[in-house]
Coordinates of C-alpha atoms and ligand atoms in Angstrom, one line a residue:
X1 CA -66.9 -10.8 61.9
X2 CA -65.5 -7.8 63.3
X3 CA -67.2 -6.0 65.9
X4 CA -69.2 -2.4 65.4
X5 CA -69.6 0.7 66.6
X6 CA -72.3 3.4 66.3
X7 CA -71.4 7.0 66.9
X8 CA -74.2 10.2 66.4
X9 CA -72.0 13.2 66.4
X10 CA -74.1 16.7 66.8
X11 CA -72.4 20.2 66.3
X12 CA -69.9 21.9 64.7
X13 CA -66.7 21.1 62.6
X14 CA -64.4 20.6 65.4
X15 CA -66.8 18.3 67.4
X16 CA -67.2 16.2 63.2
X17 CA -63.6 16.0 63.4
X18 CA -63.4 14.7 67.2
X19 CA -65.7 12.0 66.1
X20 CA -63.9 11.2 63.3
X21 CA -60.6 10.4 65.0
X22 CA -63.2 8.7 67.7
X23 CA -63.9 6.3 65.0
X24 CA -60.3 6.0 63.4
X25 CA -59.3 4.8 67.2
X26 CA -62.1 2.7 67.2
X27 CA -60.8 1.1 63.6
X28 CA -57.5 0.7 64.7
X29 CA -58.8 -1.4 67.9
X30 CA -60.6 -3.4 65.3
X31 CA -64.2 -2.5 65.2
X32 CA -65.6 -1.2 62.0
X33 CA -68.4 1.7 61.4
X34 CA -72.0 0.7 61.6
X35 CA -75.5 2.9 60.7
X36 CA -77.1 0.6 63.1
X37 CA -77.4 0.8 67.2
X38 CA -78.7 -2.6 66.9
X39 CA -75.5 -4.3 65.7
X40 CA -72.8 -2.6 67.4
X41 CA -70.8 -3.6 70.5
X42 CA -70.1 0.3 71.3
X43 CA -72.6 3.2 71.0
X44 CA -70.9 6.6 71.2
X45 CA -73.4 9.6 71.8
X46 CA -71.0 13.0 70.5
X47 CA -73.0 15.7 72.0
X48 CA -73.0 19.7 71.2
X49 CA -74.1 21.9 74.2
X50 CA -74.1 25.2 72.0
X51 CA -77.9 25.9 72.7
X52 CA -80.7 24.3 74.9
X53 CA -82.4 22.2 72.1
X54 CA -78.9 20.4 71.3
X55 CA -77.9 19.9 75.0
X56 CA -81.1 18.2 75.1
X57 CA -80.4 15.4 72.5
X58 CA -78.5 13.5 74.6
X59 CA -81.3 12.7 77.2
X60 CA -83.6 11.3 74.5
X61 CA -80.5 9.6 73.2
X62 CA -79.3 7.9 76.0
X63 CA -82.6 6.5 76.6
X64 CA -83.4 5.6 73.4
X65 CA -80.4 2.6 74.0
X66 CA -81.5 1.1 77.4
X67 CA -83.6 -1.0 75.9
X68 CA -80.5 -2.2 73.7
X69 CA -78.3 -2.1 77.1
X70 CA -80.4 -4.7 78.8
X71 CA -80.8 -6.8 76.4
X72 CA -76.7 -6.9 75.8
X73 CA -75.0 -6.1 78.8
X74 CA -72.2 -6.3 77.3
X75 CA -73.0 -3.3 75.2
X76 CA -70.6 -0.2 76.0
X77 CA -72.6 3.0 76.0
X78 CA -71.0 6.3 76.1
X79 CA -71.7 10.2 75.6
X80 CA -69.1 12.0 74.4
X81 CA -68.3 15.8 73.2
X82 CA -69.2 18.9 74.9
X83 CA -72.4 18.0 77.0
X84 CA -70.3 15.1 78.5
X85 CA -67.8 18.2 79.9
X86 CA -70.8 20.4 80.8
X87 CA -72.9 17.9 83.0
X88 CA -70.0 15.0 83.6
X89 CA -70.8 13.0 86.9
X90 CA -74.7 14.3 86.5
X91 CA -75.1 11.9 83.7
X92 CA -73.6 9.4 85.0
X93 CA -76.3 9.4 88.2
X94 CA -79.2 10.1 85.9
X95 CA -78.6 7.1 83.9
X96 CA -76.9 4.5 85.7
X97 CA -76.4 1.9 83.0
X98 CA -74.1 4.6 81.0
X99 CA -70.6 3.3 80.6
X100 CA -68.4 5.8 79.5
X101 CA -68.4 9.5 80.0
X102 CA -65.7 11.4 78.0
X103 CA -64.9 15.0 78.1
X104 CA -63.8 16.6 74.6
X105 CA -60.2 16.8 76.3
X106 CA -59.9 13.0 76.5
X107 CA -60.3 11.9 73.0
X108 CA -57.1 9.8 73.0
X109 CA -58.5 7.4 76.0
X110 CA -61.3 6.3 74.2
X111 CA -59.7 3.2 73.5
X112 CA -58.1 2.2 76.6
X113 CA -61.7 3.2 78.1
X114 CA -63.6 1.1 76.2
X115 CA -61.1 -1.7 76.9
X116 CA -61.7 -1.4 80.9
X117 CA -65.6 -0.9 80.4
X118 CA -65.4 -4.0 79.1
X119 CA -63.5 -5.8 81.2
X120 CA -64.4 -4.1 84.6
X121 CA -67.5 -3.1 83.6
X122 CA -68.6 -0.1 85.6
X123 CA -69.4 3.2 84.9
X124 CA -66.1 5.7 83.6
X125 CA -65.4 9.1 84.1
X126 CA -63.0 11.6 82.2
X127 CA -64.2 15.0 82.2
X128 CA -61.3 17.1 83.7
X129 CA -60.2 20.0 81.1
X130 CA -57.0 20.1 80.1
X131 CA -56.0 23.7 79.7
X132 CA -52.2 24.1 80.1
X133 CA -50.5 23.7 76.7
X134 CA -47.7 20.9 79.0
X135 CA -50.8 19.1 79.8
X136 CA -53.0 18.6 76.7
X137 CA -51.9 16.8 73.8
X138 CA -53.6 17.2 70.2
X139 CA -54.3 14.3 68.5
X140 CA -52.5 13.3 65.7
X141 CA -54.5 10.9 63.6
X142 CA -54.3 11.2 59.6
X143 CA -57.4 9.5 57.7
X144 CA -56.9 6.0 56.9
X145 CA -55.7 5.2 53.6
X146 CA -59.1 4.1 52.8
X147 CA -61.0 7.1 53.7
X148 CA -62.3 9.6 50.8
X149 CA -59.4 12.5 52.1
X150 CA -59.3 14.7 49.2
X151 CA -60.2 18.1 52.3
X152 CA -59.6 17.3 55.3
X153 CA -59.7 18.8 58.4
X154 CA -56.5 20.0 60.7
X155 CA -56.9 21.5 64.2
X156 CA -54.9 24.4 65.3
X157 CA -55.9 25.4 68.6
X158 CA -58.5 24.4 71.3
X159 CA -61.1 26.0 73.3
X160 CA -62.3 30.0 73.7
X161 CA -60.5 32.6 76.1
X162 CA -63.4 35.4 74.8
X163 CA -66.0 34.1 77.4
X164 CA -69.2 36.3 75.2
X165 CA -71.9 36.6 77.7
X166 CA -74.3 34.4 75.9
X167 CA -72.3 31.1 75.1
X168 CA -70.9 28.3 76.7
X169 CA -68.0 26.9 74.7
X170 CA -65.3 28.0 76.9
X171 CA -67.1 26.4 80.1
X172 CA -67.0 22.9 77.7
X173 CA -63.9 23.5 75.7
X174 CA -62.1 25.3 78.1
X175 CA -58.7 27.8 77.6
X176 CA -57.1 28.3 74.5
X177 CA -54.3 26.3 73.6
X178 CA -52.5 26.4 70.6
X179 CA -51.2 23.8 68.6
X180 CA -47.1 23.4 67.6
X181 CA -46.6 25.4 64.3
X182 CA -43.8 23.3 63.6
X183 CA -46.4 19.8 63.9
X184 CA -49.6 21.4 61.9
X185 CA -46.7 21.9 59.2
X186 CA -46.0 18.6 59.7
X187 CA -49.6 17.2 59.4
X188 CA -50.4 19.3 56.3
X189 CA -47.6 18.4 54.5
X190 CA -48.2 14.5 55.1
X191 CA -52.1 15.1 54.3
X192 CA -51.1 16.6 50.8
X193 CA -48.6 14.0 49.6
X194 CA -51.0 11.4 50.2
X195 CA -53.6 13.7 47.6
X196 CA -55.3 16.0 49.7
X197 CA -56.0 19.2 47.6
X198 CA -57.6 21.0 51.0
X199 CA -57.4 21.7 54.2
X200 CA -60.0 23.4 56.6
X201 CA -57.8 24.7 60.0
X202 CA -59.8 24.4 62.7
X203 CA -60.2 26.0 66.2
X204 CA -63.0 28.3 68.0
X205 CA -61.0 31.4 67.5
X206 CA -58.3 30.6 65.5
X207 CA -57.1 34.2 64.0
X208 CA -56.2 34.3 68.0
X209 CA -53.3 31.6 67.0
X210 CA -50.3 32.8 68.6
X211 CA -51.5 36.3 70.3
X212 CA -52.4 36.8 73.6
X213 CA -51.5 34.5 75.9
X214 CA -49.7 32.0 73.6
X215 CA -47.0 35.3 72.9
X216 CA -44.9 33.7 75.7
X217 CA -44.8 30.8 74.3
X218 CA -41.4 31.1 72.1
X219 CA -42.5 28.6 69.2
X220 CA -45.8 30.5 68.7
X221 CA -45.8 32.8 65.4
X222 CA -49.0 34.5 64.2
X223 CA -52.6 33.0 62.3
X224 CA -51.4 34.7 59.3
X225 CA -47.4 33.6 59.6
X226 CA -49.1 30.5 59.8
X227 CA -50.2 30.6 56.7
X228 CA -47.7 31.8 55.2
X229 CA -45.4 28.4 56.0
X230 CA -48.4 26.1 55.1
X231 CA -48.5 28.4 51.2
X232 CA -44.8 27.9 51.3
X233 CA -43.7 24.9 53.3
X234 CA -46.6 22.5 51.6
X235 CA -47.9 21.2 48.0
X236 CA -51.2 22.2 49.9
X237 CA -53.8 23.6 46.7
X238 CA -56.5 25.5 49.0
X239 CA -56.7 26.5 52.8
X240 CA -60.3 27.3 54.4
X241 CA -60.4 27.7 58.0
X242 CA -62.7 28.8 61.1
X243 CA -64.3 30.2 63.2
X244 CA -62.4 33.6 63.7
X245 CA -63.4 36.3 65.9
X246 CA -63.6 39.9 64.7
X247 CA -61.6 41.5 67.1
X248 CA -58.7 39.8 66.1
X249 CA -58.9 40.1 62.5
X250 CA -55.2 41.8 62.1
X251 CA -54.5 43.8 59.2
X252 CA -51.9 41.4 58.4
X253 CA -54.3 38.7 58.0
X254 CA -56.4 41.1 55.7
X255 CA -53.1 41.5 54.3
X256 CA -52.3 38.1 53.8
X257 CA -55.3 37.5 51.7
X258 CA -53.8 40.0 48.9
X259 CA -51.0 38.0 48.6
X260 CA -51.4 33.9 49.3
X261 CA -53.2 32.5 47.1
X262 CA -53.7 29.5 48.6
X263 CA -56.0 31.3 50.5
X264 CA -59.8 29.9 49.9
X265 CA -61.8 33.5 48.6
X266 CA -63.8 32.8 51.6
X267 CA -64.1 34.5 55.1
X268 CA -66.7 33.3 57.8
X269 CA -66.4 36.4 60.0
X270 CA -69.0 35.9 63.0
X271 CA -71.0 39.4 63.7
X272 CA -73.5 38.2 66.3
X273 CA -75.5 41.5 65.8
X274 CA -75.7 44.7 64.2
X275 CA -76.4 46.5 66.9
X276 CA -73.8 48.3 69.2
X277 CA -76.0 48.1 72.5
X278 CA -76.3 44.5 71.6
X279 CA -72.5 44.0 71.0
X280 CA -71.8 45.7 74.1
X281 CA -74.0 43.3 76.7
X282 CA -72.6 40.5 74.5
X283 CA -69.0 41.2 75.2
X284 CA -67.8 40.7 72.1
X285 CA -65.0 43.7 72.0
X286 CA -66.1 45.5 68.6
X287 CA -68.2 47.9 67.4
X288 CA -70.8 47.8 64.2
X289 CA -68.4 50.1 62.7
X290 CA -65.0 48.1 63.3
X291 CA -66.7 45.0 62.0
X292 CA -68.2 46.2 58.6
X293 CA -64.7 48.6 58.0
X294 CA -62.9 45.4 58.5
X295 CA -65.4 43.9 56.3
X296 CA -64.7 46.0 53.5
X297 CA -61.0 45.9 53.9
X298 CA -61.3 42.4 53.4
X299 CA -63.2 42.5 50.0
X300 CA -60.4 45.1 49.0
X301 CA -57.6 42.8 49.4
X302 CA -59.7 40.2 48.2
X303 CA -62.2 41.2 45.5
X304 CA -64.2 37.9 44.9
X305 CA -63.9 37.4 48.6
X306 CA -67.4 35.4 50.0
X307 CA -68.2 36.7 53.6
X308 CA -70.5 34.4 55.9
X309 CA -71.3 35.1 59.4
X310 CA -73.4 33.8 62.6
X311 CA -76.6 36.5 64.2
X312 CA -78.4 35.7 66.8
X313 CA -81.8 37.1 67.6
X314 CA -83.7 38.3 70.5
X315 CA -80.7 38.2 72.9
X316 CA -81.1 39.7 76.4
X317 CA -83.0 43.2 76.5
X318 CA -82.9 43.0 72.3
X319 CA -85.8 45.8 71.0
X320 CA -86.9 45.7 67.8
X321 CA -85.0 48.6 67.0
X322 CA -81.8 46.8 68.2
X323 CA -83.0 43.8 65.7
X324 CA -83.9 46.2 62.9
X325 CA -79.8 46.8 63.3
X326 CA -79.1 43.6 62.2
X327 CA -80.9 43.7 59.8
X328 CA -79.8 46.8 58.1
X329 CA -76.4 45.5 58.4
X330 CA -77.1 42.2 56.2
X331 CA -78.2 44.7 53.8
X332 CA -75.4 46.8 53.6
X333 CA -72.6 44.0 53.9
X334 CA -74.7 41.6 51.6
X335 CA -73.2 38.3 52.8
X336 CA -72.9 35.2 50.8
X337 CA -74.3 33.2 54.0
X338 CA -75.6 33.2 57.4
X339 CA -76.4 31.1 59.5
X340 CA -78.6 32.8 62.3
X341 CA -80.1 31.5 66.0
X342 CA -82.8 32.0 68.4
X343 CA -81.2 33.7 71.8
X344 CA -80.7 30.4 73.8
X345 CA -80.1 30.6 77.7
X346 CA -76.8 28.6 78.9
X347 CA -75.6 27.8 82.7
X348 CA -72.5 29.5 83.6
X349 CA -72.6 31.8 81.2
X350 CA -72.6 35.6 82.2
X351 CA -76.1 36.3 80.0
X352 CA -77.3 32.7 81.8
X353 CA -76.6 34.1 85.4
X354 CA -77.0 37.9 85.4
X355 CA -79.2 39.0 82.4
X356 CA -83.1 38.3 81.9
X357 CA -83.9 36.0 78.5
X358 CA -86.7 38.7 78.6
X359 CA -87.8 38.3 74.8
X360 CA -91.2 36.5 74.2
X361 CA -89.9 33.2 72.3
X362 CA -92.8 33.9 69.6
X363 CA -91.1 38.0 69.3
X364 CA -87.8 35.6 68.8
X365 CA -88.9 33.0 65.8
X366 CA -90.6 36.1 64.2
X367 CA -87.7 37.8 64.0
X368 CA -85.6 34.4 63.3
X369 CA -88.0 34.2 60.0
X370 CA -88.0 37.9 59.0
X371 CA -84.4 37.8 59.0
X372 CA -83.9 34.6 57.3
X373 CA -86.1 35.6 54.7
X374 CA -84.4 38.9 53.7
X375 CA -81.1 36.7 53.4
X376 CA -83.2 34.2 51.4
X377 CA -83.6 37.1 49.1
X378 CA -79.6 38.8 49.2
X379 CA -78.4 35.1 49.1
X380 CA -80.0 34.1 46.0
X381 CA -78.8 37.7 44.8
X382 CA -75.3 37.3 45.4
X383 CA -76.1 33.6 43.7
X384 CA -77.4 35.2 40.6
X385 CA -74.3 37.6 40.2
X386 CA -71.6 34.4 40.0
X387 CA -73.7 33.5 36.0
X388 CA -71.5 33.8 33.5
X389 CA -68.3 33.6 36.0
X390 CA -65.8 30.6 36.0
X391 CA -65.7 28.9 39.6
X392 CA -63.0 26.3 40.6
X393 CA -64.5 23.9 42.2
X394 CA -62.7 20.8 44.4
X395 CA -65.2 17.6 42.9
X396 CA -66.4 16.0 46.0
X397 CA -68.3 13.7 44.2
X398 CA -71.6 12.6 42.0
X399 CA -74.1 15.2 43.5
X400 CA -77.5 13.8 45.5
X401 CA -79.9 13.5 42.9
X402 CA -77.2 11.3 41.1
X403 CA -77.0 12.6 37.2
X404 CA -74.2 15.6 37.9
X405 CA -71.3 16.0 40.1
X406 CA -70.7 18.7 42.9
X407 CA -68.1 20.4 44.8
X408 CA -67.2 23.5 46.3
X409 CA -66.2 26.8 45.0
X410 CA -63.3 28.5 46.5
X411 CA -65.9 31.1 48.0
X412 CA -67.8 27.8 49.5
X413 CA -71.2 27.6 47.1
X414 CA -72.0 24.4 46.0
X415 CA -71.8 24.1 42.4
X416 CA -73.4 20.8 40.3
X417 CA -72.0 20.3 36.6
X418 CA -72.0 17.6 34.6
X419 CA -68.6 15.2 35.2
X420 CA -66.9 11.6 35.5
X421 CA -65.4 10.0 38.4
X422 CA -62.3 11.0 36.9
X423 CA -62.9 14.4 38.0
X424 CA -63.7 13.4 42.6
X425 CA -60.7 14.9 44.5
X426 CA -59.3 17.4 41.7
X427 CA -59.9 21.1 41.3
X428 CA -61.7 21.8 38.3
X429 CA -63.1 25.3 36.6
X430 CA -66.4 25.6 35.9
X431 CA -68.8 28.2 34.3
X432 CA -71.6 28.8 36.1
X433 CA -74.8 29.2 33.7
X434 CA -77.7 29.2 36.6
X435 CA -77.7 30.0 40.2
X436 CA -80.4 28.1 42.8
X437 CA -81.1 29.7 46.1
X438 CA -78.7 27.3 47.8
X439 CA -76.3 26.1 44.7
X440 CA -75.0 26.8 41.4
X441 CA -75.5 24.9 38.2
X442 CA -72.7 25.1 35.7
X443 CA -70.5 23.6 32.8
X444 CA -66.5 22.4 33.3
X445 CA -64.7 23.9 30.6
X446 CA -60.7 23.7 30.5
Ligands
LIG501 N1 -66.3 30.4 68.0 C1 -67.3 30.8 67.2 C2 -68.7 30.3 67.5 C3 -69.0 29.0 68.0 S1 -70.6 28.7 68.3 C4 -67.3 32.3 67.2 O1 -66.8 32.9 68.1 O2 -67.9 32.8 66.3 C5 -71.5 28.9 66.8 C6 -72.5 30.0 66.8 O3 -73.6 29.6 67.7 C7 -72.1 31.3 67.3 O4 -71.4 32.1 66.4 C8 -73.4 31.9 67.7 O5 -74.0 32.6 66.7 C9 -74.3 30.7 68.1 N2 -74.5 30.7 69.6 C10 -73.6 30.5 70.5 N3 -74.2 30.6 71.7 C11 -75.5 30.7 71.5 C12 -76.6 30.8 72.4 N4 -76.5 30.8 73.7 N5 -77.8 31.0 71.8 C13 -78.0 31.0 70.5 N6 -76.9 30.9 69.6 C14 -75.7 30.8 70.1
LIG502 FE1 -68.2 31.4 72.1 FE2 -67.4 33.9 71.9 FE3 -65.6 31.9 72.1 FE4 -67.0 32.1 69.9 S1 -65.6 33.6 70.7 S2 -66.7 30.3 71.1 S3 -69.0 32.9 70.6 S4 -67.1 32.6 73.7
LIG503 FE1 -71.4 22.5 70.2 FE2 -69.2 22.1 71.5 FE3 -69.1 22.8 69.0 S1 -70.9 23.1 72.3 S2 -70.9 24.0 68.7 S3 -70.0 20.9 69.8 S4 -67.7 23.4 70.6

């Protein structure tokens, strides 16, 4: 019987897709996916670092599996992701039966690593970041034939060169580097001959594809020349991507939206706060007023455009008037989705070293709930407005509860209607007739 492993990933898209190809390496070397620690030979812990309550994961984690580790010391145990690069050779001392420690930079050793943990034994390090576009490769792994790949998931660039005050990912992730146009092309065009109708680009800031530092590179072109080759050089049906940063939202890529339509109606356009004092100590280059004009622009170009975005509450010196910004602006920009945070104190970060995390935690959940519930209220709102409209939805599949199927609008809702497996993997239209706070109920007509 083949061997197992058992890997937890925690965080965002690009650390999902990092464990995916973890496990695709892992299959190729022979060892098959398993639910449980008990039966595998490898245990791979894929950690996030974003906030203090995810860093912490890994320490309950980790100890969860000693008791596995002595009793097979053969077992290989490793963290991997984010809070493997943020704490490296720390973890290593603090737990001294841990295996494997594997920066997000070193994906591709995983199975060589493995290999010498198990014959050497020992504990592994490989935590440097890569970030000089000569030195770091991008992985290159499609799914396997087997896997369920009607979206998938491409990476464009790597790491963060906007260092905001508050967040870590460019301590963990490092520079930006950016991907070969000519090779994402490539990857796309393979995915959708083999059936995939969509493709989610990923990256942390990937509308900076290209710019900045990656102009002198002579075979970079722009995010939204970009996807103009993907429209035109691919059978691709839909293209999502994220996260993109607002300062770089170009009027060619608002521009771009008018006319590709390829283009999911769907923009998750990060805000952070409504307040310009709050922008400001975040370092996040905009104003209120840049954001929401660029906003508008984009449902211009875009009419049945869905905008999502990110908040965070009760960061450094935030008053409640400074709050009360944000929340006027979810009012006045009426998004489709947000996902919002409690202020979270990083090391190395500039708001970690140099400002005071001076809000009362309880000031912070209050405000946490206050806003979540007013975008309870304009979510289920903008929900309500899609009845009576036809939706194309990609069919992912028979939905939860198991009578209907569900799949995703191009504007990203969740929409159950009744189908047959014929319908998984295909775009189909359907009319929405009721709209839940979190999903939308409809019938497929032709
Ligand atoms: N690259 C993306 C964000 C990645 S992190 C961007 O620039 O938008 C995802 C979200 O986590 C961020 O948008 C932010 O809202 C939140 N976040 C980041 N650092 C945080 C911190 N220290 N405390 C709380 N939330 C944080
Ligand atoms: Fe973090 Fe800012 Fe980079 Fe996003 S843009 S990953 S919030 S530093
Ligand atoms: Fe977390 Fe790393 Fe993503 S810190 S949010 S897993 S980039």
């Amino acid at each position: 019987m083949a061997e197992k492993y058992y890997l937890k990933t925690y965080g965002c898209q690009m650390n999902e897709l990092d464990g995916s190809q973890m496990g695709r390496l892992l299959a190729r070397q022979g060892y098959a996916p398993t639910d449980d620690p008990e039966e595998a030979s490898v245990i791979l812990i894929n950690t996030c670092s974003i906030r203090e309550k995810a860093s912490q994961k890994v320490y309950s984690d980790v100890g969860r599996f000693r008791s596995l580790k002595l009793k097979n010391p053969d077992l290989v145990l490793g963290v991997t992701g984010c809070q493997a690069q943020a704490e490296g050779v720390r973890l290593q001392k603090r737990f001294p039966y841990l295996d494997l420690v594997l920066g997000p930079d070193h994906t591709g050793r995983l199975p060589e690593l493995v290999e010498r943990v198990r014959r050497e034994g020992g504990q592994h390090l490989a935590a440097v970041k890569l970030e000089k576009r000569e030195e770091y490769r991008f992985l290159n792994l499609l799914p396997d034939e087997e896997e369920d790949a009607h979206k998938a998931f491409v990476t464009i660039m790597k790491g963060c060169d906007n260092f905001c005050s508050f967040c870590i990912v460019p301590f963990v992730r490092g520079r930006e580097v950016c991907r070969d146009a000519d090779e994402i092309v490539a990857e796309v065009r393979e995915l959708s001959e083999r059936g995939t109708q969509e493709v989610t680009l990923l990256g942390q800031n990937v509308n900076s594809y290209g710019v900045g530092r990656h102009a002198r590179d002579p075979n970079a072109l722009s995010f939204p020349r970009l996807l103009r080759r993907l429209a035109e050089e691919t059978g691709i049906r839909r293209i999502r991507f994220t996260t993109s940063h607002p300062k770089d939202l170009s009027d060619e890529l608002i521009e771009e939206f008018r006319v590709n339509a390829k283009l999911a109606s769907h923009f998750h356009l990060p805000v952070q706060s409504g307040s310009n004092a709050v922008l400001e100590r975040m370092y996040r280059g905009y104003t209120r007023d840049e954001y929401a004009a660029k906003a508008r622009r984009l449902r211009e170009a875009r009419p049945d455009i869905a905008l999502g975005t990110d908040l965070i509450v009760g960061f450094c010196g935030e008053t409640e008037e400074e709050f009360q910004a944000s929340m006027d602006l979810l009012e006045e920009l009426r998004y489709d989705s947000v996902y919002s945070f409690v202020y979270s104190e990083r090391p190395k970060t500039t708001a970690g070293l140099y400002f005071k995390d001076d809000v009362p935690e309880a000031v912070k959940h209050e405000r946490l709930q206050r806003l979540q519930a007013l975008q309870n209220r304009i979510g289920w709102e903008k929900n309500r407005s899609y009845e009576g409209k036809d939706l194309e939805v990609l069919v992912e599949g028979p939905s939860r509860s198991g009578d209907t199927y569900a799949g995703r609008s191009s504007q990203n809702h969740v929409v159950h209607f009744e189908g047959t497996d014929a319908d998984v993997g295909k775009i189909v239209k359907v009319r929405v007739t009721h709209a839940g706070p979190n999903s939308l109920i409809g019938a497929k007509h032709d």
